[in-house]
C-alpha positions as semicolon CSV with decimal commas, in nm:
position;residue;x (nm);y (nm);z (nm)
1;M;-5,105;2,593;-2,251
2;A;-5,046;2,952;-2,150
3;D;-5,091;3,049;-1,786
4;S;-5,298;3,352;-1,691
5;Y;-5,130;3,616;-1,477
6;E;-5,434;3,704;-1,278
7;S;-5,812;3,685;-1,265
8;H;-6,022;3,993;-1,345
9;Q;-6,381;4,041;-1,235
10;P;-6,610;4,209;-1,491
11;T;-6,679;4,577;-1,430
12;G;-6,969;4,789;-1,526
13;G;-7,228;5,034;-1,394
14;A;-7,329;5,047;-1,028
15;A;-7,581;4,784;-0,926
16;A;-7,872;4,837;-0,691
17;P;-7,783;4,798;-0,321
18;D;-7,969;4,468;-0,292
19;A;-7,862;4,337;-0,628
20;V;-7,615;4,051;-0,640
21;V;-7,380;4,051;-0,936
22;P;-7,261;3,695;-0,991
23;P;-6,887;3,679;-1,054
24;E;-6,754;3,528;-1,373
25;K;-6,698;3,158;-1,317
26;K;-6,333;3,078;-1,341
27;S;-6,118;2,786;-1,246
28;R;-5,843;2,796;-0,990
29;A;-5,606;2,856;-1,278
30;G;-5,784;3,182;-1,362
31;R;-5,975;3,067;-1,672
32;N;-6,340;3,038;-1,765
33;L;-6,328;2,660;-1,765
34;P;-6,668;2,582;-1,926
35;A;-6,594;2,825;-2,213
36;A;-6,240;2,682;-2,248
37;I;-6,369;2,326;-2,264
38;G;-6,643;2,413;-2,516
39;V;-6,402;2,594;-2,748
40;G;-6,143;2,317;-2,714
41;V;-6,396;2,047;-2,798
42;A;-6,529;2,242;-3,102
43;L;-6,181;2,304;-3,242
44;G;-6,081;1,944;-3,173
45;A;-6,384;1,813;-3,357
46;V;-6,300;2,022;-3,666
47;L;-5,937;1,907;-3,667
48;V;-6,032;1,543;-3,619
49;A;-6,285;1,560;-3,907
50;V;-6,031;1,720;-4,139
51;L;-5,754;1,474;-4,053
52;L;-5,985;1,175;-4,103
53;L;-6,162;1,294;-4,419
54;E;-5,899;1,502;-4,603
55;P;-5,563;1,518;-4,422
56;R;-5,416;1,776;-4,662
57;G;-5,688;2,015;-4,550
58;W;-5,465;2,055;-4,246
59;V;-5,248;2,287;-4,456
60;A;-5,540;2,521;-4,527
61;I;-5,632;2,527;-4,158
62;V;-5,275;2,621;-4,068
63;A;-5,276;2,893;-4,333
64;I;-5,594;3,049;-4,191
65;A;-5,451;3,028;-3,838
66;V;-5,136;3,208;-3,948
67;G;-5,331;3,494;-4,102
68;L;-5,540;3,535;-3,785
69;A;-5,239;3,510;-3,557
70;I;-5,056;3,783;-3,754
71;W;-5,358;4,016;-3,734
72;E;-5,378;3,946;-3,359
73;L;-5,011;4,026;-3,305
74;F;-5,033;4,334;-3,529
75;K;-5,303;4,484;-3,310
76;R;-5,123;4,406;-2,986
77;L;-4,789;4,544;-3,107
78;R;-4,953;4,854;-3,248
79;Q;-5,095;4,928;-2,900
80;Q;-4,734;4,940;-2,775
81;G;-4,617;5,167;-3,055
82;I;-4,434;4,886;-3,240
83;F;-4,469;4,873;-3,616
84;L;-4,537;4,534;-3,774
85;P;-4,564;4,539;-4,154
86;L;-4,913;4,395;-4,179
87;V;-4,954;4,371;-4,559
88;P;-4,648;4,164;-4,642
89;M;-4,695;3,944;-4,339
90;V;-5,068;3,880;-4,367
91;V;-5,022;3,802;-4,736
92;G;-4,690;3,624;-4,723
93;G;-4,763;3,420;-4,413
94;P;-5,058;3,217;-4,542
95;L;-4,902;3,194;-4,889
96;T;-4,585;3,047;-4,732
97;V;-4,793;2,777;-4,565
98;L;-4,990;2,706;-4,881
99;A;-4,664;2,679;-5,079
100;A;-4,604;2,356;-4,890
101;L;-4,874;2,179;-5,097
102;P;-4,712;2,208;-5,441
103;Y;-4,346;2,266;-5,345
104;G;-4,290;2,106;-5,001
105;V;-3,989;2,221;-4,803
106;T;-3,858;2,435;-5,091
107;G;-4,186;2,624;-5,108
108;V;-4,196;2,692;-4,737
109;F;-3,839;2,821;-4,710
110;T;-3,871;3,027;-5,027
111;G;-4,193;3,182;-4,902
112;F;-4,039;3,259;-4,569
113;A;-3,731;3,418;-4,727
114;V;-3,937;3,632;-4,967
115;T;-4,175;3,742;-4,689
116;S;-3,882;3,833;-4,463
117;V;-3,720;4,046;-4,734
118;A;-4,048;4,215;-4,814
119;C;-4,103;4,296;-4,446
120;M;-3,757;4,449;-4,413
121;M;-3,814;4,666;-4,717
122;W;-4,156;4,765;-4,590
123;C;-4,012;4,879;-4,260
124;L;-3,731;5,070;-4,436
125;L;-3,963;5,261;-4,667
126;R;-4,274;5,291;-4,445
127;N;-4,242;5,673;-4,447
128;G;-4,175;5,693;-4,818
129;L;-3,858;5,758;-5,015
130;A;-3,814;6,104;-4,867
131;G;-3,909;6,006;-4,514
132;K;-3,681;5,896;-4,227
133;P;-3,721;5,540;-4,099
134;E;-3,827;5,526;-3,735
135;N;-3,712;5,256;-3,492
136;F;-3,596;5,053;-3,792
137;V;-3,372;4,803;-3,614
138;R;-3,623;4,744;-3,331
139;D;-3,917;4,698;-3,565
140;V;-3,730;4,473;-3,811
141;A;-3,597;4,255;-3,526
142;I;-3,946;4,212;-3,383
143;T;-4,089;4,149;-3,727
144;L;-3,837;3,874;-3,810
145;F;-3,896;3,720;-3,467
146;V;-4,269;3,709;-3,534
147;A;-4,211;3,578;-3,891
148;T;-3,999;3,293;-3,757
149;W;-4,223;3,217;-3,464
150;V;-4,556;3,239;-3,645
151;I;-4,485;3,180;-4,017
152;L;-4,189;2,947;-4,031
153;F;-4,266;2,720;-3,738
154;T;-4,632;2,683;-3,829
155;S;-4,533;2,610;-4,192
156;I;-4,311;2,332;-4,062
157;G;-4,617;2,204;-3,882
158;A;-4,808;2,211;-4,211
159;L;-4,534;2,002;-4,376
160;L;-4,592;1,722;-4,126
161;V;-4,900;1,601;-4,316
162;L;-4,716;1,584;-4,649
163;T;-4,512;1,270;-4,595
164;E;-4,586;0,902;-4,663
165;A;-4,697;0,877;-4,303
166;G;-4,997;1,092;-4,388
167;A;-5,172;1,238;-4,087
168;G;-4,973;1,017;-3,849
169;P;-4,719;1,286;-3,744
170;I;-5,004;1,534;-3,682
171;W;-5,174;1,290;-3,447
172;V;-4,844;1,251;-3,262
173;L;-4,816;1,626;-3,232
174;M;-5,175;1,699;-3,136
175;I;-5,229;1,410;-2,896
176;G;-4,889;1,461;-2,734
177;V;-4,947;1,834;-2,673
178;I;-5,310;1,782;-2,557
179;C;-5,203;1,511;-2,309
180;S;-4,922;1,739;-2,187
181;D;-5,168;2,031;-2,143
182;V;-5,423;1,824;-1,959
183;G;-5,168;1,656;-1,738
184;G;-4,993;1,980;-1,656
185;Y;-5,314;2,168;-1,590
186;T;-5,454;1,894;-1,361
187;A;-5,131;1,840;-1,164
188;G;-5,070;2,213;-1,141
189;V;-5,414;2,290;-1,005
190;L;-5,419;2,000;-0,761
191;F;-5,059;1,985;-0,644
192;G;-4,874;2,296;-0,777
193;K;-4,667;2,454;-0,497
194;H;-4,322;2,509;-0,632
195;P;-4,295;2,777;-0,903
196;M;-4,093;2,676;-1,204
197;V;-3,998;3,018;-1,346
198;P;-4,179;3,274;-1,134
199;Q;-4,036;3,577;-1,317
200;I;-4,185;3,455;-1,647
201;S;-4,493;3,250;-1,562
202;P;-4,585;3,265;-1,192
203;K;-4,853;2,996;-1,211
204;K;-4,637;2,734;-1,381
205;S;-4,512;2,485;-1,127
206;W;-4,271;2,194;-1,119
207;E;-4,560;1,969;-1,017
208;G;-4,749;2,079;-1,324
209;F;-4,441;2,009;-1,543
210;A;-4,418;1,661;-1,391
211;G;-4,785;1,605;-1,472
212;S;-4,717;1,719;-1,831
213;L;-4,425;1,479;-1,862
214;V;-4,623;1,180;-1,743
215;A;-4,929;1,249;-1,958
216;G;-4,729;1,367;-2,259
217;I;-4,506;1,060;-2,260
218;I;-4,808;0,825;-2,228
219;G;-4,980;0,998;-2,523
220;S;-4,667;0,997;-2,733
221;V;-4,587;0,632;-2,664
222;L;-4,935;0,532;-2,778
223;T;-4,930;0,745;-3,096
224;V;-4,572;0,662;-3,198
225;W;-4,634;0,292;-3,139
226;L;-4,993;0,247;-3,263
227;I;-5,014;0,511;-3,536
228;L;-4,662;0,537;-3,668
229;G;-4,571;0,177;-3,594
230;E;-4,245;0,272;-3,431
231;S;-4,083;0,159;-3,105
232;P;-4,255;0,260;-2,781
233;L;-3,907;0,362;-2,649
234;L;-3,897;0,619;-2,928
235;G;-4,231;0,737;-2,806
236;V;-4,086;0,804;-2,460
237;A;-3,811;1,026;-2,614
238;V;-4,061;1,206;-2,837
239;G;-4,296;1,264;-2,544
240;A;-4,025;1,408;-2,323
241;A;-3,906;1,633;-2,609
242;L;-4,260;1,749;-2,689
243;V;-4,331;1,843;-2,327
244;T;-3,996;2,011;-2,275
245;F;-4,003;2,220;-2,595
246;G;-4,377;2,279;-2,571
247;T;-4,324;2,421;-2,224
248;L;-4,043;2,643;-2,354
249;G;-4,279;2,761;-2,627
250;D;-4,534;2,845;-2,362
251;L;-4,274;3,044;-2,169
252;I;-4,163;3,230;-2,483
253;E;-4,519;3,349;-2,532
254;S;-4,556;3,436;-2,160
255;Q;-4,245;3,653;-2,170
256;F;-4,360;3,811;-2,497
257;K;-4,685;3,913;-2,322
258;R;-4,497;4,034;-2,016
259;D;-4,278;4,258;-2,227
260;L;-4,594;4,403;-2,381
261;G;-4,767;4,427;-2,045
262;I;-5,075;4,227;-2,153
263;K;-5,263;3,926;-2,010
264;D;-5,381;3,761;-2,333
265;M;-5,291;3,796;-2,698
266;G;-5,656;3,858;-2,789
267;T;-6,015;3,753;-2,728
268;L;-6,075;3,528;-3,034
269;L;-6,114;3,209;-2,833
270;P;-6,336;3,245;-2,519
271;G;-6,175;3,082;-2,217
272;H;-5,836;3,064;-2,388
273;G;-5,762;3,426;-2,493
274;G;-5,612;3,485;-2,835
275;L;-5,512;3,235;-3,102
276;M;-5,143;3,255;-3,010
277;D;-5,239;3,167;-2,655
278;R;-5,336;2,827;-2,800
279;L;-5,058;2,792;-3,055
280;D;-4,772;2,886;-2,824
281;S;-4,662;2,530;-2,738
282;L;-4,780;2,374;-3,065
283;V;-4,559;2,580;-3,294
284;I;-4,241;2,487;-3,105
285;A;-4,353;2,125;-3,060
286;A;-4,415;2,101;-3,439
287;V;-4,041;2,146;-3,489
288;V;-3,977;1,848;-3,258
289;V;-4,209;1,624;-3,462
290;W;-4,049;1,749;-3,786
291;V;-3,711;1,637;-3,651
292;L;-3,869;1,298;-3,576
293;V;-4,006;1,271;-3,931
294;M;-3,666;1,354;-4,075
295;L;-3,484;1,108;-3,855
296;L;-3,727;0,831;-3,949
297;G;-3,672;0,915;-4,315
298;Y;-4,035;0,945;-4,419
299;P;-4,035;1,060;-4,784
300;M;-4,226;1,373;-4,880
301;T;-4,522;1,327;-5,110
302;V;-4,479;1,663;-5,290
């Protein structure tokens, strides 16, 4: 769960001298908590319905999320004068995710490779055959970072539903990350005093990380044991890994925003910011669960 850098009060025209302009209601962590809860519950209800009724619909949801996230990042990077090849990414990203349905791992990595090559060529020839490429190395490096972060890692998350375990690994991922977020948020707000990495995310505390560990491990033990039917001790290891790498994913996104000088990736999700402000820990944690699936030897169903 991404931390906000600061709280901003709404601005507008001058009010009458005796008028009282109510401030925007935000939590101690700097978020509009009612809006955040409402959006979270709505998104959670959709995901639960899909996973219960048609688990493979998860792949379509991930494909849509990838397209929206790329558009969000394109706008933010453009504001900073950074070129992101929108067409190959917004086409190739969702198609890479959808390639998981018929072709599994092969489809995902082929789609990622083709999209990456197309993006490099697009950056090279953006000014035409007679034009001079501008900031080629910088733009390609950022493009490939975004492609890996948004397209490849989320595609791996899509693959999680395509094993004989069905939606089980997705439940491990979602419940583990949600428990980690709730535990970290609660502990951080109530007890947070010692900054964890103040130069990257000033509001992230060691107390919050401890809360994430406790809640994330509890959630992972229950899902690994009750849903996957594996040892609770394995759940402890999975929970610790999910929290650790999810936190690192959060920090990656925080530093990305700091380098761009922005507070949120976008405004798509009220109370949360942009879509990548929600996916930051999930995309990295998805790789952790994929490693779990591979170690347990669950066969792919495609």
